[in-house]
PDB file of C-alpha atoms in Angstrom:
ATOM      1  CA  MET A   1      -0.089  21.090  -3.783  1.00 42.00           C
ATOM      2  CA  GLN A   2      -3.817  20.439  -2.408  1.00 60.00           C
ATOM      3  CA  ASN A   3      -6.573  18.079  -2.917  1.00 72.00           C
ATOM      4  CA  VAL A   4      -4.317  15.288  -4.056  1.00 90.00           C
ATOM      5  CA  PHE A   5      -6.754  12.620  -3.519  1.00 90.00           C
ATOM      6  CA  LYS A   6      -9.947  12.330  -4.922  1.00 93.00           C
ATOM      7  CA  LEU A   7     -11.466  11.785  -1.561  1.00 93.00           C
ATOM      8  CA  ASP A   8     -15.214  11.877  -3.120  1.00 94.00           C
ATOM      9  CA  ALA A   9     -13.972   8.937  -5.367  1.00 95.00           C
ATOM     10  CA  LEU A  10     -12.971   6.999  -2.078  1.00 96.00           C
ATOM     11  CA  ALA A  11     -16.049   7.926  -0.193  1.00 96.00           C
ATOM     12  CA  ASN A  12     -18.475   6.773  -2.832  1.00 97.00           C
ATOM     13  CA  ALA A  13     -16.376   3.467  -3.927  1.00 98.00           C
ATOM     14  CA  PRO A  14     -18.436   0.209  -3.187  1.00 97.00           C
ATOM     15  CA  ILE A  15     -17.376  -2.273  -0.460  1.00 98.00           C
ATOM     16  CA  ASN A  16     -16.832  -5.776  -1.477  1.00 98.00           C
ATOM     17  CA  THR A  17     -17.197  -8.263   1.401  1.00 97.00           C
ATOM     18  CA  ASP A  18     -16.204 -11.563  -0.781  1.00 97.00           C
ATOM     19  CA  PRO A  19     -14.035 -12.884   0.365  1.00 98.00           C
ATOM     20  CA  TYR A  20     -13.242  -9.955   2.666  1.00 98.00           C
ATOM     21  CA  PRO A  21     -13.730  -6.191   3.064  1.00 98.00           C
ATOM     22  CA  TYR A  22     -11.764  -4.085   0.460  1.00 98.00           C
ATOM     23  CA  PHE A  23     -12.438  -1.488  -1.775  1.00 98.00           C
ATOM     24  CA  THR A  24     -10.644  -0.086  -4.854  1.00 98.00           C
ATOM     25  CA  VAL A  25     -10.167   3.098  -6.960  1.00 98.00           C
ATOM     26  CA  ASP A  26      -8.584   2.958 -10.108  1.00 95.00           C
ATOM     27  CA  ARG A  27      -7.749   6.923 -10.285  1.00 94.00           C
ATOM     28  CA  ALA A  28      -7.386   7.804  -6.816  1.00 96.00           C
ATOM     29  CA  ILE A  29      -5.053  11.121  -7.342  1.00 96.00           C
ATOM     30  CA  ASP A  30      -5.977  13.908  -9.111  1.00 93.00           C
ATOM     31  CA  GLU A  31      -4.965  13.362 -13.141  1.00 93.00           C
ATOM     32  CA  ASP A  32      -2.925  16.619 -13.210  1.00 93.00           C
ATOM     33  CA  LYS A  33      -0.803  15.693 -10.482  1.00 94.00           C
ATOM     34  CA  VAL A  34      -0.293  12.133 -10.515  1.00 96.00           C
ATOM     35  CA  GLY A  35       2.175  12.523 -13.087  1.00 96.00           C
ATOM     36  CA  ALA A  36       4.577  14.817 -11.220  1.00 96.00           C
ATOM     37  CA  ILE A  37       3.867  12.762  -8.241  1.00 96.00           C
ATOM     38  CA  ILE A  38       5.356   9.597 -10.159  1.00 97.00           C
ATOM     39  CA  ASP A  39       8.300  11.476 -11.039  1.00 97.00           C
ATOM     40  CA  ALA A  40       9.085  12.654  -7.700  1.00 97.00           C
ATOM     41  CA  PHE A  41       8.832   8.922  -6.216  1.00 97.00           C
ATOM     42  CA  PRO A  42      11.759   8.348  -4.016  1.00 96.00           C
ATOM     43  CA  THR A  43      14.675   6.666  -5.848  1.00 94.00           C
ATOM     44  CA  ILE A  44      14.817   2.847  -4.410  1.00 93.00           C
ATOM     45  CA  ASN A  45      16.371   0.293  -6.448  1.00 90.00           C
ATOM     46  CA  ASP A  46      15.996  -2.561  -3.867  1.00 90.00           C
ATOM     47  CA  GLY A  47      13.382  -4.725  -2.695  1.00 92.00           C
ATOM     48  CA  GLY A  48      11.411  -4.561   0.600  1.00 91.00           C
ATOM     49  CA  SER A  49       9.723  -1.961   2.482  1.00 92.00           C
ATOM     50  CA  TYR A  50      11.373   1.386   3.650  1.00 94.00           C
ATOM     51  CA  ASN A  51       9.781   3.709   6.113  1.00 93.00           C
ATOM     52  CA  ILE A  52       8.758   7.019   4.972  1.00 93.00           C
ATOM     53  CA  ASP A  53      11.210   8.859   7.520  1.00 89.00           C
ATOM     54  CA  ASP A  54      14.242   6.937   6.126  1.00 89.00           C
ATOM     55  CA  VAL A  55      13.949   8.375   2.470  1.00 91.00           C
ATOM     56  CA  GLU A  56      14.675  11.624   0.966  1.00 92.00           C
ATOM     57  CA  MET A  57      11.708  13.170  -0.474  1.00 92.00           C
ATOM     58  CA  HIS A  58      10.922  15.866  -3.127  1.00 93.00           C
ATOM     59  CA  PRO A  59       8.566  18.533  -2.239  1.00 93.00           C
ATOM     60  CA  THR A  60       6.249  17.291  -4.548  1.00 94.00           C
ATOM     61  CA  PHE A  61       6.011  13.803  -3.182  1.00 95.00           C
ATOM     62  CA  LYS A  62       6.009  14.964   0.261  1.00 92.00           C
ATOM     63  CA  SER A  63       2.953  17.086  -0.575  1.00 90.00           C
ATOM     64  CA  LEU A  64       1.166  13.476  -1.144  1.00 93.00           C
ATOM     65  CA  ILE A  65       2.397  12.069   2.068  1.00 92.00           C
ATOM     66  CA  ASP A  66       1.182  15.208   3.918  1.00 89.00           C
ATOM     67  CA  SER A  67      -2.581  14.900   2.361  1.00 90.00           C
ATOM     68  CA  ILE A  68      -2.647  11.063   3.496  1.00 91.00           C
ATOM     69  CA  ASP A  69      -2.868  11.819   7.528  1.00 88.00           C
ATOM     70  CA  THR A  70      -5.927  13.747   7.454  1.00 93.00           C
ATOM     71  CA  PRO A  71      -9.049  13.697   9.478  1.00 95.00           C
ATOM     72  CA  ALA A  72     -11.144  13.190   6.371  1.00 94.00           C
ATOM     73  CA  PHE A  73      -8.906  10.279   4.954  1.00 95.00           C
ATOM     74  CA  ARG A  74      -9.245   8.747   8.474  1.00 96.00           C
ATOM     75  CA  ARG A  75     -12.856   9.160   8.577  1.00 97.00           C
ATOM     76  CA  ILE A  76     -13.344   7.407   5.200  1.00 97.00           C
ATOM     77  CA  ILE A  77     -11.490   4.459   6.477  1.00 97.00           C
ATOM     78  CA  CYS A  78     -13.838   4.226   9.415  1.00 98.00           C
ATOM     79  CA  ASP A  79     -16.923   4.554   7.783  1.00 97.00           C
ATOM     80  CA  LYS A  80     -15.806   1.930   4.823  1.00 97.00           C
ATOM     81  CA  PHE A  81     -14.960  -0.635   7.473  1.00 98.00           C
ATOM     82  CA  ASP A  82     -16.376   0.107  10.479  1.00 97.00           C
ATOM     83  CA  VAL A  83     -13.420   0.477  12.363  1.00 97.00           C
ATOM     84  CA  LYS A  84     -12.097   3.160  14.746  1.00 96.00           C
ATOM     85  CA  VAL A  85      -8.850   4.894  13.597  1.00 96.00           C
ATOM     86  CA  MET A  86      -9.144   8.312  14.057  1.00 96.00           C
ATOM     87  CA  ASP A  87      -6.530   8.067  16.630  1.00 95.00           C
ATOM     88  CA  LEU A  88      -4.799   5.436  15.860  1.00 95.00           C
ATOM     89  CA  PRO A  89      -0.950   5.283  14.714  1.00 95.00           C
ATOM     90  CA  MET A  90      -0.464   5.235  11.049  1.00 95.00           C
ATOM     91  CA  MET A  91       2.460   3.865   9.530  1.00 95.00           C
ATOM     92  CA  ILE A  92       3.449   4.527   5.873  1.00 95.00           C
ATOM     93  CA  THR A  93       6.337   2.623   4.033  1.00 96.00           C
ATOM     94  CA  LEU A  94       7.687   2.690   0.333  1.00 97.00           C
ATOM     95  CA  ARG A  95       8.354  -0.084  -2.272  1.00 97.00           C
ATOM     96  CA  GLY A  96      10.155   0.730  -5.387  1.00 96.00           C
ATOM     97  CA  TYR A  97      11.390  -2.682  -6.785  1.00 96.00           C
ATOM     98  CA  SER A  98       9.650  -6.135  -6.714  1.00 97.00           C
ATOM     99  CA  ARG A  99      12.299  -9.272  -6.541  1.00 95.00           C
ATOM    100  CA  LYS A 100      10.999 -12.388  -8.057  1.00 94.00           C
ATOM    101  CA  LYS A 101      10.184 -13.773  -4.455  1.00 94.00           C
ATOM    102  CA  ASP A 102       7.835 -10.764  -3.575  1.00 95.00           C
ATOM    103  CA  GLY A 103       4.276 -10.799  -3.871  1.00 95.00           C
ATOM    104  CA  ARG A 104       3.956 -14.303  -2.219  1.00 96.00           C
ATOM    105  CA  ILE A 105       0.324 -15.272  -0.804  1.00 98.00           C
ATOM    106  CA  HIS A 106       0.030 -13.667   2.420  1.00 97.00           C
ATOM    107  CA  THR A 107      -2.481 -11.942   5.192  1.00 97.00           C
ATOM    108  CA  ASP A 108      -1.385  -8.765   7.081  1.00 96.00           C
ATOM    109  CA  SER A 109      -0.171  -8.643  10.813  1.00 92.00           C
ATOM    110  CA  LYS A 110      -2.919  -8.869  13.446  1.00 92.00           C
ATOM    111  CA  THR A 111      -1.148  -5.674  14.570  1.00 94.00           C
ATOM    112  CA  LYS A 112      -2.559  -3.940  11.493  1.00 96.00           C
ATOM    113  CA  VAL A 113      -6.250  -2.712  11.782  1.00 97.00           C
ATOM    114  CA  ALA A 114      -6.720  -1.588   8.147  1.00 98.00           C
ATOM    115  CA  THR A 115      -4.061  -1.665   5.080  1.00 98.00           C
ATOM    116  CA  ILE A 116      -4.526   1.115   2.234  1.00 98.00           C
ATOM    117  CA  LEU A 117      -1.978   0.414  -1.132  1.00 98.00           C
ATOM    118  CA  ILE A 118      -1.505   2.992  -3.481  1.00 98.00           C
ATOM    119  CA  TYR A 119       0.252   2.316  -6.752  1.00 98.00           C
ATOM    120  CA  LEU A 120       2.331   5.042  -8.669  1.00 98.00           C
ATOM    121  CA  ASN A 121       3.662   3.540 -12.031  1.00 97.00           C
ATOM    122  CA  PRO A 122       2.672   4.785 -15.496  1.00 94.00           C
ATOM    123  CA  GLU A 123       0.511   2.348 -17.385  1.00 91.00           C
ATOM    124  CA  TRP A 124       0.938  -1.069 -16.336  1.00 95.00           C
ATOM    125  CA  SER A 125       1.423  -3.266 -19.396  1.00 93.00           C
ATOM    126  CA  ALA A 126       2.880  -6.346 -17.558  1.00 95.00           C
ATOM    127  CA  ASP A 127       0.652  -9.642 -17.322  1.00 92.00           C
ATOM    128  CA  SER A 128       2.312  -9.999 -14.027  1.00 97.00           C
ATOM    129  CA  GLY A 129       2.944  -7.884 -10.778  1.00 97.00           C
ATOM    130  CA  ARG A 130      -0.959  -7.200 -10.508  1.00 98.00           C
ATOM    131  CA  LEU A 131      -2.267  -7.569  -7.247  1.00 98.00           C
ATOM    132  CA  ARG A 132      -4.754 -10.056  -6.484  1.00 98.00           C
ATOM    133  CA  VAL A 133      -7.477 -10.448  -3.955  1.00 98.00           C
ATOM    134  CA  LEU A 134      -7.569 -14.014  -2.931  1.00 98.00           C
ATOM    135  CA  ARG A 135     -10.142 -16.489  -1.770  1.00 98.00           C
ATOM    136  CA  GLY A 136      -7.521 -18.304   0.088  1.00 97.00           C
ATOM    137  CA  GLU A 137      -3.673 -18.978   1.091  1.00 96.00           C
ATOM    138  CA  HIS A 138      -2.691 -21.943  -1.603  1.00 96.00           C
ATOM    139  CA  ASP A 139      -3.685 -20.670  -5.116  1.00 98.00           C
ATOM    140  CA  MET A 140      -2.683 -17.656  -6.491  1.00 98.00           C
ATOM    141  CA  ASP A 141      -5.071 -18.283  -9.605  1.00 98.00           C
ATOM    142  CA  ASP A 142      -8.507 -18.271  -7.127  1.00 98.00           C
ATOM    143  CA  TYR A 143      -8.777 -14.553  -7.045  1.00 98.00           C
ATOM    144  CA  VAL A 144     -11.696 -12.328  -7.382  1.00 98.00           C
ATOM    145  CA  GLU A 145     -10.363  -9.259  -8.565  1.00 98.00           C
ATOM    146  CA  GLU A 146      -7.093  -7.910 -10.256  1.00 97.00           C
ATOM    147  CA  ILE A 147      -5.562  -4.736  -9.538  1.00 97.00           C
ATOM    148  CA  ALA A 148      -3.114  -3.149 -11.922  1.00 97.00           C
ATOM    149  CA  PRO A 149      -0.453  -1.029 -10.192  1.00 97.00           C
ATOM    150  CA  GLY A 150      -1.118   1.914 -12.663  1.00 96.00           C
ATOM    151  CA  PRO A 151      -1.179   5.718 -11.950  1.00 97.00           C
ATOM    152  CA  GLY A 152      -2.859   6.224  -8.695  1.00 96.00           C
ATOM    153  CA  SER A 153      -4.545   3.027  -8.253  1.00 98.00           C
ATOM    154  CA  LEU A 154      -5.676   2.350  -4.665  1.00 98.00           C
ATOM    155  CA  MET A 155      -6.855  -0.702  -3.207  1.00 98.00           C
ATOM    156  CA  ALA A 156      -7.799  -0.735   0.867  1.00 98.00           C
ATOM    157  CA  PHE A 157      -8.649  -3.620   2.978  1.00 98.00           C
ATOM    158  CA  LYS A 158      -9.868  -4.715   6.449  1.00 98.00           C
ATOM    159  CA  VAL A 159      -7.188  -6.658   8.148  1.00 98.00           C
ATOM    160  CA  THR A 160      -8.798 -10.028   8.778  1.00 98.00           C
ATOM    161  CA  ASP A 161      -7.789 -13.699   9.613  1.00 97.00           C
ATOM    162  CA  ASN A 162      -8.934 -14.260   5.682  1.00 98.00           C
ATOM    163  CA  CYS A 163      -7.261 -11.224   3.793  1.00 98.00           C
ATOM    164  CA  TRP A 164      -5.170 -13.054   1.336  1.00 98.00           C
ATOM    165  CA  HIS A 165      -3.578 -11.225  -1.454  1.00 98.00           C
ATOM    166  CA  GLY A 166      -0.214 -11.171  -3.651  1.00 98.00           C
ATOM    167  CA  TYR A 167       0.713 -10.959  -7.007  1.00 98.00           C
ATOM    168  CA  PRO A 168       2.119 -13.399  -9.817  1.00 97.00           C
ATOM    169  CA  SER A 169       5.991 -12.917  -9.723  1.00 96.00           C
ATOM    170  CA  PHE A 170       7.498  -9.904 -11.367  1.00 97.00           C
ATOM    171  CA  GLU A 171      10.978  -8.359 -11.194  1.00 97.00           C
ATOM    172  CA  GLY A 172      11.616  -4.666 -11.858  1.00 96.00           C
ATOM    173  CA  LYS A 173      10.458  -1.295 -10.781  1.00 96.00           C
ATOM    174  CA  ARG A 174       7.309  -1.439  -9.068  1.00 98.00           C
ATOM    175  CA  GLN A 175       6.447   1.342  -6.948  1.00 98.00           C
ATOM    176  CA  SER A 176       3.796   1.832  -3.979  1.00 98.00           C
ATOM    177  CA  ILE A 177       2.755   3.307  -0.747  1.00 97.00           C
ATOM    178  CA  GLN A 178       1.350   1.177   2.252  1.00 97.00           C
ATOM    179  CA  ILE A 179      -0.516   3.058   4.747  1.00 97.00           C
ATOM    180  CA  ASN A 180      -1.423   0.929   7.893  1.00 96.00           C
ATOM    181  CA  PHE A 181      -3.465   1.933  10.661  1.00 96.00           C
ATOM    182  CA  LEU A 182      -1.790  -0.043  13.734  1.00 95.00           C
ATOM    183  CA  THR A 183      -3.279  -1.155  16.876  1.00 92.00           C
ATOM    184  CA  SER A 184      -0.765   0.593  19.148  1.00 76.00           C
ATOM    185  CA  HIS A 185       2.327   2.829  19.175  1.00 60.00           C
ATOM    186  CA  ALA A 186       4.489  -0.041  20.361  1.00 56.00           C
ATOM    187  CA  ALA A 187       3.122  -2.089  17.073  1.00 53.00           C
ATOM    188  CA  GLY A 188       4.254   0.727  15.082  1.00 45.00           C
ATOM    189  CA  ASN A 189       7.788   1.362  16.661  1.00 52.00           C
ATOM    190  CA  LYS A 190       8.345  -2.714  16.162  1.00 49.00           C
ATOM    191  CA  HIS A 191       7.496  -2.458  12.729  1.00 48.00           C
ATOM    192  CA  ARG A 192       9.419   0.477  11.772  1.00 46.00           C
ATOM    193  CA  PHE A 193      12.759  -1.182  13.727  1.00 40.00           C
ATOM    194  CA  PHE A 194      12.474  -4.158  11.400  1.00 46.00           C
ATOM    195  CA  HIS A 195      12.011  -2.034   8.433  1.00 45.00           C
ATOM    196  CA  ARG A 196      14.895   0.142   9.124  1.00 46.00           C
ATOM    197  CA  LEU A 197      17.053  -2.801  10.010  1.00 42.00           C
ATOM    198  CA  SER A 198      16.457  -4.691   6.790  1.00 48.00           C
ATOM    199  CA  ALA A 199      17.591  -1.775   4.747  1.00 45.00           C
ATOM    200  CA  LYS A 200      20.543  -1.178   6.854  1.00 42.00           C
ATOM    201  CA  LEU A 201      21.276  -4.837   5.907  1.00 42.00           C
ATOM    202  CA  LYS A 202      20.784  -4.471   2.266  1.00 44.00           C
ATOM    203  CA  SER A 203      23.184  -1.359   2.343  1.00 44.00           C
ATOM    204  CA  LEU A 204      25.789  -3.529   3.872  1.00 38.00           C
ATOM    205  CA  PHE A 205      25.512  -6.226   1.382  1.00 39.00           C
ATOM    206  CA  LYS A 206      25.339  -4.448  -1.881  1.00 47.00           C
TER     207      LYS A 206
END
């Protein structure tokens, strides 16, 4: 599967600077391919993040993952956010299920340079579960944009001290890919270790 991403759409998406640098693309994946990719999303029935290396992938889904770590994709992030990620380690994690406690307001770790979220759900009809770009850490309703986690929607942002985001509580299937460019390989190893440990603990207490 080639040309999964609409790279032109990513490259041409306007950068927002209020309240921090970010951009969105409503349909970032080719319409002819996104349905099959959604159907091939790995089965994840528990909350939390899973390392991409720790899940079984159908070839259709793997083709999307393989298309992410490319020079063209990295160059777009460099140009959009004025960061140097061409040689930085990349971490990819998956989420398949949202718990009531998920979505709370937070910023990303300072070990992350940029974050890209790609949602892989059919048309999103629920009022809750929509990602919000927030002005601060206290009010979920003080937001500048709301992104429905529909088929191939994408939101990318530069990690800053004020990159607050979250979503109103939602419980149920909510599939997403999170891509992070990390400051070092040591940071990547630490993140992957804790994601793997969390997954193992959840399996023990089922």
